[in-house]
Amino acid sequence: MKKMFICGNWKMNTDRRSAIALAEALKSSPSASHAVETGACPPFVYLSEVAEMLSGSDVSMGGQNMYFEPEGAFTGEVSAAMLLDVGCRYVILGHSERRHVMGEGDDLVNRKVRAACAAGLLPILCVGELLEEREAGQTEAVVERHISRGLEGVSREDAGEVVIAYEPVWAIGTGKTATPGQANEVHLFIRDLLGRIYDSDTAAKIRIQYGGSVKPDNALELMSQSEVDGALVGGASLKADAFEGIIAAAAEACG
Ligand code: PEP
């Protein structure tokens, strides 16, 4: 059965002590169950300590980014193998902050996705439109480009393990959430697109998370949508009780 996946993106937040404390709280989440997979993506420098804290629990860990080369003179970068080495299962790629603040384009994101898959690290590929793109009626075109370019050269087998996070940029960290209907409409479009790129079985296997100001009080309605398979959570993942509330809502949504 496809599990809901609730993953926290801690971004450039926490310090050593609060990262370990957050991991400790997450580890004892009462709502993480066989139906809901939970994960956390701490800053690189705290990955090892968070991994140690999470060890023996069902909570998985991910990196927030990586470079596509396996090793070498790439100052400031980390490789897929390094993330695996410290216990990561996932890596967030193509996050809107990487695309729009750091200037990453589709080609770079695609190289990273392919390198992650080749190394056995599961990409969480983030896609989503800017406010002006939504207002110009370009949401589907942008999402289609992010997905078709992001997954170029990725085999059907590897694609089945990829997680897609639909994150409308105008909803990230703004307190504005896409309505459950708006989110599901884009998720349906993504599911159909994945079916066209691969096949309907592969499309059905791929988990599509929603991200953008998910909070305990809006999570149940969002997670109850037919095509929403979890959430990528920024701000609310930094507070253990709020994140726990989102996990509980996901557990309720899948019955
Ligand atoms: C994110 O950055 O992936 C995100 C969804 O952030 P927030 O939940 O704070 O909107």
CSV table of N, CA, C and O in Angstrom, one decimal, residues 16-117:
chain,number,residue,atom,x,y,z
A,16,ARG,N,22.6,23.2,17.0
A,16,ARG,CA,22.9,21.8,17.3
A,16,ARG,C,21.9,21.3,18.4
A,16,ARG,O,21.3,20.2,18.2
A,17,ARG,N,21.7,22.1,19.4
A,17,ARG,CA,20.9,21.6,20.5
A,17,ARG,C,19.4,21.5,20.1
A,17,ARG,O,18.8,20.5,20.4
A,18,SER,N,18.9,22.5,19.4
A,18,SER,CA,17.5,22.4,19.0
A,18,SER,C,17.2,21.3,17.9
A,18,SER,O,16.1,20.7,17.9
A,19,ALA,N,18.2,21.1,17.1
A,19,ALA,CA,18.0,20.0,16.1
A,19,ALA,C,17.9,18.7,16.7
A,19,ALA,O,17.0,17.9,16.4
A,20,ILE,N,18.7,18.4,17.7
A,20,ILE,CA,18.7,17.1,18.4
A,20,ILE,C,17.4,17.0,19.2
A,20,ILE,O,16.7,16.0,19.2
A,21,ALA,N,17.0,18.1,19.8
A,21,ALA,CA,15.7,18.1,20.6
A,21,ALA,C,14.5,17.8,19.7
A,21,ALA,O,13.6,17.1,20.0
A,22,LEU,N,14.5,18.5,18.5
A,22,LEU,CA,13.4,18.3,17.6
A,22,LEU,C,13.4,16.8,17.1
A,22,LEU,O,12.3,16.2,17.0
A,23,ALA,N,14.6,16.3,16.8
A,23,ALA,CA,14.6,14.9,16.4
A,23,ALA,C,14.1,13.9,17.5
A,23,ALA,O,13.4,13.0,17.2
A,24,GLU,N,14.5,14.3,18.7
A,24,GLU,CA,14.0,13.4,19.8
A,24,GLU,C,12.5,13.5,19.9
A,24,GLU,O,11.8,12.4,20.1
A,25,ALA,N,11.9,14.6,19.8
A,25,ALA,CA,10.4,14.7,19.8
A,25,ALA,C,9.8,14.0,18.7
A,25,ALA,O,8.8,13.3,18.9
A,26,LEU,N,10.4,14.1,17.5
A,26,LEU,CA,9.8,13.4,16.3
A,26,LEU,C,9.9,11.9,16.5
A,26,LEU,O,9.0,11.2,16.1
A,27,LYS,N,10.9,11.5,17.0
A,27,LYS,CA,11.1,10.0,17.2
A,27,LYS,C,10.0,9.4,18.0
A,27,LYS,O,9.6,8.3,17.8
A,28,SER,N,9.5,10.2,19.0
A,28,SER,CA,8.4,9.6,19.8
A,28,SER,C,7.0,10.0,19.4
A,28,SER,O,6.1,10.0,20.2
A,29,SER,N,6.9,10.5,18.1
A,29,SER,CA,5.6,10.9,17.6
A,29,SER,C,4.6,9.7,17.7
A,29,SER,O,4.8,8.7,17.2
A,30,PRO,N,3.5,10.0,18.4
A,30,PRO,CA,2.5,8.9,18.6
A,30,PRO,C,1.7,8.6,17.3
A,30,PRO,O,1.1,7.5,17.2
A,31,SER,N,1.7,9.5,16.4
A,31,SER,CA,0.9,9.3,15.2
A,31,SER,C,1.5,8.7,14.0
A,31,SER,O,0.9,8.3,13.1
A,32,ALA,N,2.9,8.6,14.1
A,32,ALA,CA,3.6,8.0,13.0
A,32,ALA,C,3.2,6.5,13.0
A,32,ALA,O,3.4,5.8,14.1
A,33,SER,N,2.6,6.0,12.0
A,33,SER,CA,2.1,4.6,12.1
A,33,SER,C,2.4,3.9,10.8
A,33,SER,O,3.1,4.5,9.9
A,34,HIS,N,1.9,2.7,10.7
A,34,HIS,CA,2.2,2.0,9.4
A,34,HIS,C,1.7,2.7,8.2
A,34,HIS,O,2.1,2.6,7.1
A,35,ALA,N,0.7,3.6,8.4
A,35,ALA,CA,0.1,4.3,7.3
A,35,ALA,C,0.8,5.6,6.9
A,35,ALA,O,0.6,6.1,5.9
A,36,VAL,N,1.5,6.1,7.9
A,36,VAL,CA,2.2,7.4,7.6
A,36,VAL,C,3.7,7.3,7.8
A,36,VAL,O,4.2,7.0,8.9
A,37,GLU,N,4.4,7.6,6.8
A,37,GLU,CA,5.9,7.6,6.9
A,37,GLU,C,6.2,9.1,7.2
A,37,GLU,O,5.6,10.0,6.7
A,38,THR,N,7.2,9.2,8.2
A,38,THR,CA,7.6,10.6,8.5
A,38,THR,C,9.1,10.7,8.3
A,38,THR,O,9.8,9.8,8.3
A,39,GLY,N,9.5,12.0,8.0
A,39,GLY,CA,10.9,12.2,7.7
A,39,GLY,C,11.2,13.6,8.1
A,39,GLY,O,10.4,14.5,8.3
A,40,ALA,N,12.5,13.9,8.2
A,40,ALA,CA,13.0,15.2,8.5
A,40,ALA,C,14.3,15.5,7.7
A,40,ALA,O,15.1,14.6,7.5
A,41,CYS,N,14.4,16.7,7.3
A,41,CYS,CA,15.5,17.1,6.5
A,41,CYS,C,16.2,18.3,7.2
A,41,CYS,O,15.9,19.5,7.0
A,42,PRO,N,17.1,18.0,8.1
A,42,PRO,CA,17.9,19.0,8.8
A,42,PRO,C,19.0,19.6,8.0
A,42,PRO,O,19.3,19.1,6.9
A,43,PRO,N,19.6,20.7,8.5
A,43,PRO,CA,20.7,21.3,7.8
A,43,PRO,C,21.9,20.2,7.7
A,43,PRO,O,22.0,19.4,8.7
A,44,PHE,N,22.7,20.3,6.7
A,44,PHE,CA,23.8,19.3,6.5
A,44,PHE,C,24.6,19.0,7.8
A,44,PHE,O,24.9,17.9,8.2
A,45,VAL,N,24.9,20.1,8.5
A,45,VAL,CA,25.9,20.0,9.6
A,45,VAL,C,25.3,19.2,10.8
A,45,VAL,O,26.1,18.8,11.7
A,46,TYR,N,24.0,19.1,10.8
A,46,TYR,CA,23.4,18.3,12.0
A,46,TYR,C,22.9,16.9,11.6
A,46,TYR,O,22.3,16.2,12.4
A,47,LEU,N,23.1,16.6,10.3
A,47,LEU,CA,22.6,15.3,9.9
A,47,LEU,C,23.1,14.1,10.7
A,47,LEU,O,22.3,13.3,11.1
A,48,SER,N,24.4,14.0,11.0
A,48,SER,CA,24.9,12.9,11.8
A,48,SER,C,24.2,12.8,13.2
A,48,SER,O,23.8,11.7,13.6
A,49,GLU,N,24.1,13.9,13.8
A,49,GLU,CA,23.6,13.9,15.2
A,49,GLU,C,22.1,13.6,15.2
A,49,GLU,O,21.6,12.9,16.0
A,50,VAL,N,21.4,14.1,14.2
A,50,VAL,CA,20.0,13.8,14.0
A,50,VAL,C,19.8,12.3,13.7
A,50,VAL,O,18.9,11.6,14.3
A,51,ALA,N,20.7,11.8,12.8
A,51,ALA,CA,20.6,10.4,12.5
A,51,ALA,C,20.8,9.5,13.7
A,51,ALA,O,20.1,8.5,13.9
A,52,GLU,N,21.7,9.9,14.6
A,52,GLU,CA,21.9,9.1,15.8
A,52,GLU,C,20.7,9.1,16.7
A,52,GLU,O,20.3,8.1,17.2
A,53,MET,N,20.1,10.3,16.8
A,53,MET,CA,18.9,10.4,17.6
A,53,MET,C,17.7,9.6,17.0
A,53,MET,O,17.0,9.0,17.8
A,54,LEU,N,17.6,9.6,15.7
A,54,LEU,CA,16.5,8.9,15.1
A,54,LEU,C,16.7,7.4,14.9
A,54,LEU,O,15.8,6.7,14.5
A,55,SER,N,17.9,7.0,15.2
A,55,SER,CA,18.2,5.6,15.0
A,55,SER,C,17.3,4.6,15.8
A,55,SER,O,17.0,4.9,16.9
A,56,GLY,N,16.9,3.6,15.1
A,56,GLY,CA,15.9,2.7,15.8
A,56,GLY,C,14.5,3.1,15.6
A,56,GLY,O,13.6,2.4,16.0
A,57,SER,N,14.3,4.3,15.1
A,57,SER,CA,12.9,4.7,14.9
A,57,SER,C,12.5,4.6,13.5
A,57,SER,O,13.3,4.2,12.6
A,58,ASP,N,11.2,4.8,13.2
A,58,ASP,CA,10.7,4.7,11.8
A,58,ASP,C,10.9,6.0,11.0
A,58,ASP,O,10.4,6.1,9.9
A,59,VAL,N,11.4,7.0,11.7
A,59,VAL,CA,11.5,8.3,11.0
A,59,VAL,C,12.7,8.3,10.1
A,59,VAL,O,13.8,8.0,10.5
A,60,SER,N,12.5,8.7,8.8
A,60,SER,CA,13.6,8.7,7.9
A,60,SER,C,14.2,10.1,7.8
A,60,SER,O,13.6,11.1,8.3
A,61,MET,N,15.3,10.2,7.2
A,61,MET,CA,16.0,11.5,7.1
A,61,MET,C,16.4,11.8,5.7
A,61,MET,O,16.7,10.9,4.9
A,62,GLY,N,16.4,13.1,5.4
A,62,GLY,CA,16.8,13.5,4.1
A,62,GLY,C,17.7,14.7,4.1
A,62,GLY,O,17.8,15.4,5.1
A,63,GLY,N,18.4,14.9,3.0
A,63,GLY,CA,19.2,16.1,2.8
A,63,GLY,C,18.4,17.2,2.1
A,63,GLY,O,17.4,16.8,1.5
A,64,GLN,N,18.8,18.4,2.2
A,64,GLN,CA,18.0,19.5,1.6
A,64,GLN,C,18.5,19.8,0.2
A,64,GLN,O,17.9,20.6,-0.5
A,65,ASN,N,19.6,19.2,-0.2
A,65,ASN,CA,20.2,19.5,-1.5
A,65,ASN,C,21.4,18.6,-1.7
A,65,ASN,O,21.8,17.9,-0.7
A,66,MET,N,21.9,18.5,-2.9
A,66,MET,CA,23.2,17.8,-3.1
A,66,MET,C,23.7,18.3,-4.5
A,66,MET,O,23.0,18.9,-5.2
A,67,TYR,N,24.9,17.9,-4.8
A,67,TYR,CA,25.5,18.1,-6.1
A,67,TYR,C,25.5,16.8,-6.9
A,67,TYR,O,25.5,15.7,-6.3
A,68,PHE,N,25.5,16.9,-8.2
A,68,PHE,CA,25.4,15.7,-9.0
A,68,PHE,C,26.7,14.9,-9.2
A,68,PHE,O,26.7,13.7,-9.6
A,69,GLU,N,27.8,15.6,-9.0
A,69,GLU,CA,29.1,14.9,-9.2
A,69,GLU,C,29.4,14.0,-8.0
A,69,GLU,O,29.0,14.3,-6.9
A,70,PRO,N,30.0,12.9,-8.2
A,70,PRO,CA,30.3,11.9,-7.1
A,70,PRO,C,31.3,12.4,-6.1
A,70,PRO,O,31.3,12.1,-4.9
A,71,GLU,N,32.3,13.2,-6.6
A,71,GLU,CA,33.3,13.7,-5.7
A,71,GLU,C,34.2,14.7,-6.5
A,71,GLU,O,34.0,14.9,-7.7
A,72,GLY,N,35.1,15.4,-5.7
A,72,GLY,CA,36.0,16.3,-6.5
A,72,GLY,C,36.0,17.7,-6.0
A,72,GLY,O,35.6,18.0,-4.9
A,73,ALA,N,36.5,18.6,-6.8
A,73,ALA,CA,36.8,20.0,-6.5
A,73,ALA,C,35.5,20.8,-6.7
A,73,ALA,O,35.3,21.5,-7.6
A,74,PHE,N,34.6,20.6,-5.7
A,74,PHE,CA,33.3,21.4,-5.8
A,74,PHE,C,33.0,22.0,-4.4
A,74,PHE,O,32.2,21.5,-3.6
A,75,THR,N,33.8,23.0,-4.1
A,75,THR,CA,33.8,23.6,-2.8
A,75,THR,C,32.3,23.9,-2.3
A,75,THR,O,31.6,24.6,-3.0
A,76,GLY,N,32.1,23.5,-1.1
A,76,GLY,CA,30.8,23.8,-0.5
A,76,GLY,C,29.6,22.8,-0.9
A,76,GLY,O,28.5,23.0,-0.4
A,77,GLU,N,29.9,21.9,-1.7
A,77,GLU,CA,28.9,20.9,-2.1
A,77,GLU,C,29.0,19.6,-1.4
A,77,GLU,O,30.0,19.3,-0.8
A,78,VAL,N,27.9,18.8,-1.4
A,78,VAL,CA,27.9,17.5,-0.9
A,78,VAL,C,27.3,16.5,-1.9
A,78,VAL,O,26.5,16.9,-2.7
A,79,SER,N,27.8,15.3,-1.9
A,79,SER,CA,27.4,14.3,-2.9
A,79,SER,C,26.3,13.4,-2.4
A,79,SER,O,26.0,13.4,-1.2
A,80,ALA,N,25.7,12.7,-3.3
A,80,ALA,CA,24.6,11.7,-2.9
A,80,ALA,C,25.2,10.7,-2.0
A,80,ALA,O,24.6,10.3,-1.0
A,81,ALA,N,26.5,10.2,-2.3
A,81,ALA,CA,27.1,9.2,-1.4
A,81,ALA,C,27.3,9.7,0.0
A,81,ALA,O,27.2,8.9,1.0
A,82,MET,N,27.6,11.0,0.1
A,82,MET,CA,27.9,11.5,1.5
A,82,MET,C,26.5,11.5,2.2
A,82,MET,O,26.5,11.2,3.4
A,83,LEU,N,25.5,11.9,1.6
A,83,LEU,CA,24.2,11.9,2.3
A,83,LEU,C,23.8,10.5,2.7
A,83,LEU,O,23.3,10.3,3.8
A,84,LEU,N,24.0,9.5,1.8
A,84,LEU,CA,23.7,8.1,2.2
A,84,LEU,C,24.6,7.7,3.3
A,84,LEU,O,24.1,7.0,4.3
A,85,ASP,N,25.8,8.1,3.3
A,85,ASP,CA,26.8,7.7,4.3
A,85,ASP,C,26.4,8.2,5.7
A,85,ASP,O,26.7,7.5,6.7
A,86,VAL,N,25.7,9.3,5.8
A,86,VAL,CA,25.3,9.8,7.1
A,86,VAL,C,23.9,9.4,7.5
A,86,VAL,O,23.3,9.8,8.5
A,87,GLY,N,23.3,8.5,6.6
A,87,GLY,CA,22.0,8.0,7.0
A,87,GLY,C,20.8,8.5,6.3
A,87,GLY,O,19.6,8.3,6.7
A,88,CYS,N,21.0,9.3,5.2
A,88,CYS,CA,19.8,9.9,4.5
A,88,CYS,C,19.2,8.8,3.6
A,88,CYS,O,19.9,8.0,3.0
A,89,ARG,N,17.9,8.9,3.5
A,89,ARG,CA,17.1,8.1,2.5
A,89,ARG,C,16.7,8.9,1.4
A,89,ARG,O,16.5,8.5,0.3
A,90,TYR,N,16.4,10.2,1.7
A,90,TYR,CA,15.8,11.1,0.7
A,90,TYR,C,16.8,12.3,0.5
A,90,TYR,O,17.7,12.6,1.3
A,91,VAL,N,16.5,13.1,-0.6
A,91,VAL,CA,17.1,14.4,-0.8
A,91,VAL,C,16.1,15.3,-1.5
A,91,VAL,O,15.4,14.9,-2.5
A,92,ILE,N,15.9,16.5,-0.9
A,92,ILE,CA,15.0,17.5,-1.6
A,92,ILE,C,15.7,18.1,-2.7
A,92,ILE,O,16.9,18.5,-2.6
A,93,LEU,N,15.1,18.1,-3.9
A,93,LEU,CA,15.8,18.7,-5.1
A,93,LEU,C,14.8,19.6,-5.8
A,93,LEU,O,13.6,19.4,-5.8
A,94,GLY,N,15.3,20.7,-6.3
A,94,GLY,CA,14.5,21.7,-7.0
A,94,GLY,C,13.6,22.5,-6.2
A,94,GLY,O,12.6,23.0,-6.6
A,95,HIS,N,13.9,22.6,-4.9
A,95,HIS,CA,13.1,23.4,-4.0
A,95,HIS,C,13.0,24.8,-4.6
A,95,HIS,O,14.0,25.3,-5.1
A,96,SER,N,11.9,25.5,-4.4
A,96,SER,CA,11.7,26.8,-5.0
A,96,SER,C,12.8,27.8,-4.5
A,96,SER,O,13.2,28.7,-5.2
A,97,GLU,N,13.3,27.6,-3.2
A,97,GLU,CA,14.3,28.5,-2.8
A,97,GLU,C,15.6,28.2,-3.5
A,97,GLU,O,16.4,29.2,-3.8
A,98,ARG,N,15.9,27.0,-3.9
A,98,ARG,CA,17.1,26.7,-4.8
A,98,ARG,C,16.8,27.3,-6.2
A,98,ARG,O,17.8,27.8,-6.8
A,99,ARG,N,15.6,27.1,-6.7
A,99,ARG,CA,15.4,27.6,-8.0
A,99,ARG,C,15.4,29.1,-8.1
A,99,ARG,O,16.0,29.7,-9.0
A,100,HIS,N,14.7,29.8,-7.1
A,100,HIS,CA,14.5,31.2,-7.3
A,100,HIS,C,15.5,32.1,-6.5
A,100,HIS,O,15.6,33.2,-6.8
A,101,VAL,N,16.1,31.5,-5.4
A,101,VAL,CA,17.1,32.3,-4.7
A,101,VAL,C,18.5,32.0,-5.2
A,101,VAL,O,19.3,32.9,-5.4
A,102,MET,N,18.7,30.7,-5.4
A,102,MET,CA,20.1,30.3,-5.8
A,102,MET,C,20.2,30.2,-7.3
A,102,MET,O,21.3,29.9,-7.8
A,103,GLY,N,19.1,30.3,-8.0
A,103,GLY,CA,19.2,30.3,-9.5
A,103,GLY,C,19.3,29.0,-10.2
A,103,GLY,O,19.8,28.9,-11.3
A,104,GLU,N,18.9,27.9,-9.5
A,104,GLU,CA,19.0,26.6,-10.2
A,104,GLU,C,18.0,26.4,-11.3
A,104,GLU,O,16.8,26.7,-11.1
A,105,GLY,N,18.4,25.9,-12.4
A,105,GLY,CA,17.5,25.7,-13.5
A,105,GLY,C,17.2,24.2,-13.7
A,105,GLY,O,17.7,23.3,-13.0
A,106,ASP,N,16.3,23.9,-14.6
A,106,ASP,CA,15.8,22.6,-14.8
A,106,ASP,C,16.9,21.6,-15.1
A,106,ASP,O,16.8,20.4,-14.8
A,107,ASP,N,17.9,22.0,-15.9
A,107,ASP,CA,19.0,21.1,-16.3
A,107,ASP,C,19.8,20.7,-15.1
A,107,ASP,O,20.0,19.5,-14.9
A,108,LEU,N,20.1,21.6,-14.2
A,108,LEU,CA,20.9,21.3,-13.0
A,108,LEU,C,20.0,20.4,-12.1
A,108,LEU,O,20.5,19.3,-11.6
A,109,VAL,N,18.8,20.7,-12.0
A,109,VAL,CA,17.9,19.9,-11.1
A,109,VAL,C,17.8,18.4,-11.7
A,109,VAL,O,17.9,17.5,-10.9
A,110,ASN,N,17.7,18.3,-13.0
A,110,ASN,CA,17.6,17.0,-13.6
A,110,ASN,C,18.9,16.2,-13.4
A,110,ASN,O,18.9,15.0,-13.1
A,111,ARG,N,20.1,16.9,-13.5
A,111,ARG,CA,21.3,16.1,-13.2
A,111,ARG,C,21.4,15.6,-11.8
A,111,ARG,O,21.9,14.5,-11.5
A,112,LYS,N,20.9,16.4,-10.9
A,112,LYS,CA,20.9,16.0,-9.5
A,112,LYS,C,19.9,14.9,-9.3
A,112,LYS,O,20.2,13.9,-8.6
A,113,VAL,N,18.7,14.9,-9.9
A,113,VAL,CA,17.7,13.9,-9.8
A,113,VAL,C,18.4,12.6,-10.3
A,113,VAL,O,18.3,11.5,-9.6
A,114,ARG,N,19.0,12.6,-11.4
A,114,ARG,CA,19.6,11.4,-12.0
A,114,ARG,C,20.7,10.8,-11.1
A,114,ARG,O,20.8,9.6,-10.9
A,115,ALA,N,21.5,11.8,-10.6
A,115,ALA,CA,22.6,11.3,-9.7
A,115,ALA,C,22.1,10.7,-8.4
A,115,ALA,O,22.6,9.7,-8.0
A,116,ALA,N,21.1,11.3,-7.9
A,116,ALA,CA,20.5,10.7,-6.7
A,116,ALA,C,19.9,9.3,-6.9
A,116,ALA,O,20.2,8.4,-6.2
A,117,CYS,N,19.2,9.2,-8.0
A,117,CYS,CA,18.6,7.9,-8.4
A,117,CYS,C,19.7,6.8,-8.6
A,117,CYS,O,19.6,5.7,-8.1
